[in-house]
Each structure stands twice: as C-alpha cells, then as structure tokens.
mmCIF file of C-alpha atoms in Angstrom:
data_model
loop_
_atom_site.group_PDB
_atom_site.id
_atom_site.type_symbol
_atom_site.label_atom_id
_atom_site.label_comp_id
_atom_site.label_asym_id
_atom_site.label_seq_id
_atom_site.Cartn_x
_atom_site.Cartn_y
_atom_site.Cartn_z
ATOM 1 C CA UNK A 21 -5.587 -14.494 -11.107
ATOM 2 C CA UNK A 22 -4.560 -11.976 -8.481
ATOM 3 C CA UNK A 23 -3.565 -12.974 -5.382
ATOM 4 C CA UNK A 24 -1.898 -10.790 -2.787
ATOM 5 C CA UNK A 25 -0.642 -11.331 0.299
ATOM 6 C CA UNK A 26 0.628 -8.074 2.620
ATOM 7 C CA UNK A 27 3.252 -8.555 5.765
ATOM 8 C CA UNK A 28 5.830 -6.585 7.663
ATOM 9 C CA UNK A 29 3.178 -4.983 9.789
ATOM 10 C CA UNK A 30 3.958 -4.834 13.446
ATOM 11 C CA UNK A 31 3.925 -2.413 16.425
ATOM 12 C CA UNK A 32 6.673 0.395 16.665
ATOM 13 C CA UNK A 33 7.010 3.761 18.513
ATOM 14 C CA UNK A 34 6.379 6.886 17.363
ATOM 15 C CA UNK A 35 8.862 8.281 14.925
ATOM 16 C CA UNK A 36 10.331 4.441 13.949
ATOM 17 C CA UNK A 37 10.041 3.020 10.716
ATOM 18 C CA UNK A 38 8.453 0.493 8.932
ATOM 19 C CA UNK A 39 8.274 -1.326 5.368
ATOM 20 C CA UNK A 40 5.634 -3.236 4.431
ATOM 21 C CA UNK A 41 5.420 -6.030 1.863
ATOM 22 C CA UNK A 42 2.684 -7.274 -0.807
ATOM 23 C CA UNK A 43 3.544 -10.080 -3.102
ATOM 24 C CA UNK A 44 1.163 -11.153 -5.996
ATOM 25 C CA UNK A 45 1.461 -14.791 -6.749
ATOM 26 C CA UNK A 46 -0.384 -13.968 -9.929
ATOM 27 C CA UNK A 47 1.002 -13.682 -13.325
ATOM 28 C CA UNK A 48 0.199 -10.312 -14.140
ATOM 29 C CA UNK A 49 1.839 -8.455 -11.669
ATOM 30 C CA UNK A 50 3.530 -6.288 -14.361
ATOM 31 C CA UNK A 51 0.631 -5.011 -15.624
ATOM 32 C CA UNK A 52 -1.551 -3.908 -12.740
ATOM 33 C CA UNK A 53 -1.319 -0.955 -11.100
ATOM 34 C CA UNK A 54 -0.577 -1.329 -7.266
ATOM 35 C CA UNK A 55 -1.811 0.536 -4.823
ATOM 36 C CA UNK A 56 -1.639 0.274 -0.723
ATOM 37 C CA UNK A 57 -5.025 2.031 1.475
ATOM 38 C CA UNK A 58 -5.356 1.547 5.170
ATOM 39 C CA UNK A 59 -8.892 1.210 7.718
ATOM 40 C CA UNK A 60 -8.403 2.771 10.891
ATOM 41 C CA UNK A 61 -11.054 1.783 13.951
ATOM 42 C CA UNK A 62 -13.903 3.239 13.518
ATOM 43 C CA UNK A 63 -12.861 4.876 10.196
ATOM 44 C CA UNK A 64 -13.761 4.237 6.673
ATOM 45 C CA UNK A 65 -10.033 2.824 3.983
ATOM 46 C CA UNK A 66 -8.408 6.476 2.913
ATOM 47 C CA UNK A 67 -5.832 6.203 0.260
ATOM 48 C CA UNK A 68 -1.929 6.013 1.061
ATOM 49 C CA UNK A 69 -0.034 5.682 -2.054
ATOM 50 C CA UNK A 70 -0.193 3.684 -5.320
ATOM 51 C CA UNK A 71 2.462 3.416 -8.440
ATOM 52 C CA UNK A 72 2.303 3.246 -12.349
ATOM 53 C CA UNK A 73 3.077 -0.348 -13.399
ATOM 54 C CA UNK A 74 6.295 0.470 -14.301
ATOM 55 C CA UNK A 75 6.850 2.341 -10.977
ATOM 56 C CA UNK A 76 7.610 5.733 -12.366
ATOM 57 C CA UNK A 77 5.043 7.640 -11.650
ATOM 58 C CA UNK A 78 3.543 7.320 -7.780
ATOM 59 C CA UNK A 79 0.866 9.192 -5.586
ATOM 60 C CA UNK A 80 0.493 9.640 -2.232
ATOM 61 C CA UNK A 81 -2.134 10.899 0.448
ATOM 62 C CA UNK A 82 -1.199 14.205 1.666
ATOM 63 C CA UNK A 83 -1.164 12.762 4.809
ATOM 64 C CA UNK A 84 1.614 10.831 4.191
ATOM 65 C CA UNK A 85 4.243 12.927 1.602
ATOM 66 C CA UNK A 86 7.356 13.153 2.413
ATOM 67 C CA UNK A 87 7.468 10.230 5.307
ATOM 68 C CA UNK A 88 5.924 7.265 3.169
ATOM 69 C CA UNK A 89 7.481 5.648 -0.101
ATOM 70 C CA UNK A 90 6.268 3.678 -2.726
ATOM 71 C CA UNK A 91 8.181 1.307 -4.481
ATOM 72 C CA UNK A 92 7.731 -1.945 -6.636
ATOM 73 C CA UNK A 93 10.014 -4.631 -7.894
ATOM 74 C CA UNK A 94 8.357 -6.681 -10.855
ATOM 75 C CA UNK A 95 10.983 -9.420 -11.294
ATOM 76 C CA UNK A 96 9.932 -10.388 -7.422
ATOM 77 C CA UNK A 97 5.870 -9.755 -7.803
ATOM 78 C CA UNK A 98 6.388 -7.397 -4.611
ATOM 79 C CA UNK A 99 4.818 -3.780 -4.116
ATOM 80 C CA UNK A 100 6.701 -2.023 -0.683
ATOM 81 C CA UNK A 101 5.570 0.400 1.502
ATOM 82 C CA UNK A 102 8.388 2.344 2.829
ATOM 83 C CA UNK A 103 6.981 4.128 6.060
ATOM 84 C CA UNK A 104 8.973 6.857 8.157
ATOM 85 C CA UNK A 105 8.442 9.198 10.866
ATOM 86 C CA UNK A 106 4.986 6.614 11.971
ATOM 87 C CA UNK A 107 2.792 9.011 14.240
ATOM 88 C CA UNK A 108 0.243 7.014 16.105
ATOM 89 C CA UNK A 109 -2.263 8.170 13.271
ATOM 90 C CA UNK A 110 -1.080 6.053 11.040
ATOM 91 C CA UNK A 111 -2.209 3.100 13.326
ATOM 92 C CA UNK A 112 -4.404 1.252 10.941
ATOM 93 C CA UNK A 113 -4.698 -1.930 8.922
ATOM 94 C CA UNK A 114 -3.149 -1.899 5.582
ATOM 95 C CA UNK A 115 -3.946 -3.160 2.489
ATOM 96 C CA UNK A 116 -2.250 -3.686 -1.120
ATOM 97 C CA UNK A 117 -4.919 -3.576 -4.006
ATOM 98 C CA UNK A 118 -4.468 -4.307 -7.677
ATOM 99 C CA UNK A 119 -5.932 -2.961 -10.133
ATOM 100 C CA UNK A 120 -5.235 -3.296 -14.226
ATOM 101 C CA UNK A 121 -3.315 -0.968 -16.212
ATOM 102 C CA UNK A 122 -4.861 2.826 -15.010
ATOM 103 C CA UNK A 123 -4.012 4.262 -11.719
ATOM 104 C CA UNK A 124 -6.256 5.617 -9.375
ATOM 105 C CA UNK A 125 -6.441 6.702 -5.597
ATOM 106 C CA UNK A 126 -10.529 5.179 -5.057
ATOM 107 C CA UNK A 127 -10.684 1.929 -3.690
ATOM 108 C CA UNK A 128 -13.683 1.212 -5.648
ATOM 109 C CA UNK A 129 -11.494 1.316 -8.942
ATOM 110 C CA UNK A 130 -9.199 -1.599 -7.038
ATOM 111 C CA UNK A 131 -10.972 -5.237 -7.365
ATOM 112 C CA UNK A 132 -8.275 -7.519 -5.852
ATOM 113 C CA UNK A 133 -7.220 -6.672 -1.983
ATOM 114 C CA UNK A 134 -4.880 -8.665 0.349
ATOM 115 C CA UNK A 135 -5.893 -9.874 3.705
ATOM 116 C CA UNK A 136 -4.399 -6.549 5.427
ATOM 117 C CA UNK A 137 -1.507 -6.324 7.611
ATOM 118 C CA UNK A 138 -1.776 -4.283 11.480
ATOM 119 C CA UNK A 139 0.414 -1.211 12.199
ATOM 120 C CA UNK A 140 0.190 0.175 15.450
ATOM 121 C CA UNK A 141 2.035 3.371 16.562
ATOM 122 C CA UNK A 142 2.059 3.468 20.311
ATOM 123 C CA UNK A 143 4.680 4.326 22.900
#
C-alpha cells in the first residue's frame, strides 16, 4: 500500500527557495517511480518533475529546468523537491504521485497522490 504524505510547503518571496517533502509509509517505495505535479487556481495539475526509482534518471517541466531539483532517498521513503528562484507562477498546490516501475510525466499514469502541500510566491 502507498501512502504519501507531502510537507514543507509555505509562503516565500519571489526569488527564495523552497524544498518540499513526500514520504511513503508504504513498503515499496523502492520500486515506484516518484513523481511531484502541481494545480494552480483555476488551472488544470501540469507536470514538474519525476525520477527513475533508483534516482538516476529525472525529468522536469520546461518550466521549471534549471531552478527545480529532484531528488529521492530510498533508505528514508522520501522523494524532495528542491525549488529555487520561486516566481509567483509557481504558486500552486503540489503533489507527490507514485507510480510502479515506468516513468512518466501524465498524471493519469500516477494512481497514488498525497494530500498536496500550498506554495505561494508573493511579495
């Protein structure tokens, strides 16, 4: 069973940083590829970034190379989002979503979703 739970959300200023957290208190975590998508208001989820189970191969939104990183650590269950250089676009609720084994950047190929976490980017 999947279960994932985001956090680390918050509201910052333009240009800050931000990491956010999602930890699976499932037993698969190896296994599943993890991958983090974000709803703005009034907007339908778009894609941010997701990682290989092993964490060595990773994807991102164009909208977000080069500012926003990736990263997973399977001995802790945890999947990070590093976020830099936040823009007030990027206001949004995020989500982690598992899914087994193949990557993939639709949220239809993800069946297990966290609760979301806010960001807001406001000055």
């Amino acid at each position: 069973q999947v279960q994932l739970v985001e956090s680390g959300g918050g509201l910052v200023q333009p240009g800050d940083s931000l990491i956010l957290s999602c930890s699976d208190s499932g037993l698969t975590f190896s296994r599943n590829v993890m991958g983090w998508f974000r709803q703005a208001p009034g907007k339908g989820r778009e894609f941010v970034a997701a990682l290989t189970t092993t964490g060595l191969s990773k994807f991102y939104a164009n909208s977000v190379k080069g500012r926003f990183t990736i990263s997973r650590d399977n001995a802790r269950n945890t999947v990070y989002l590093q976020m830099n250089s936040l823009k007030p676009e990027d206001t949004a609720v995020y989500y982690c979503a598992a899914r087994n084994l193949i990557s993939s950047v639709n949220d239809y190929d993800y069946p297990y979703w966290g609760q979301g976490t806010q960001v807001t980017i406001s000055s």
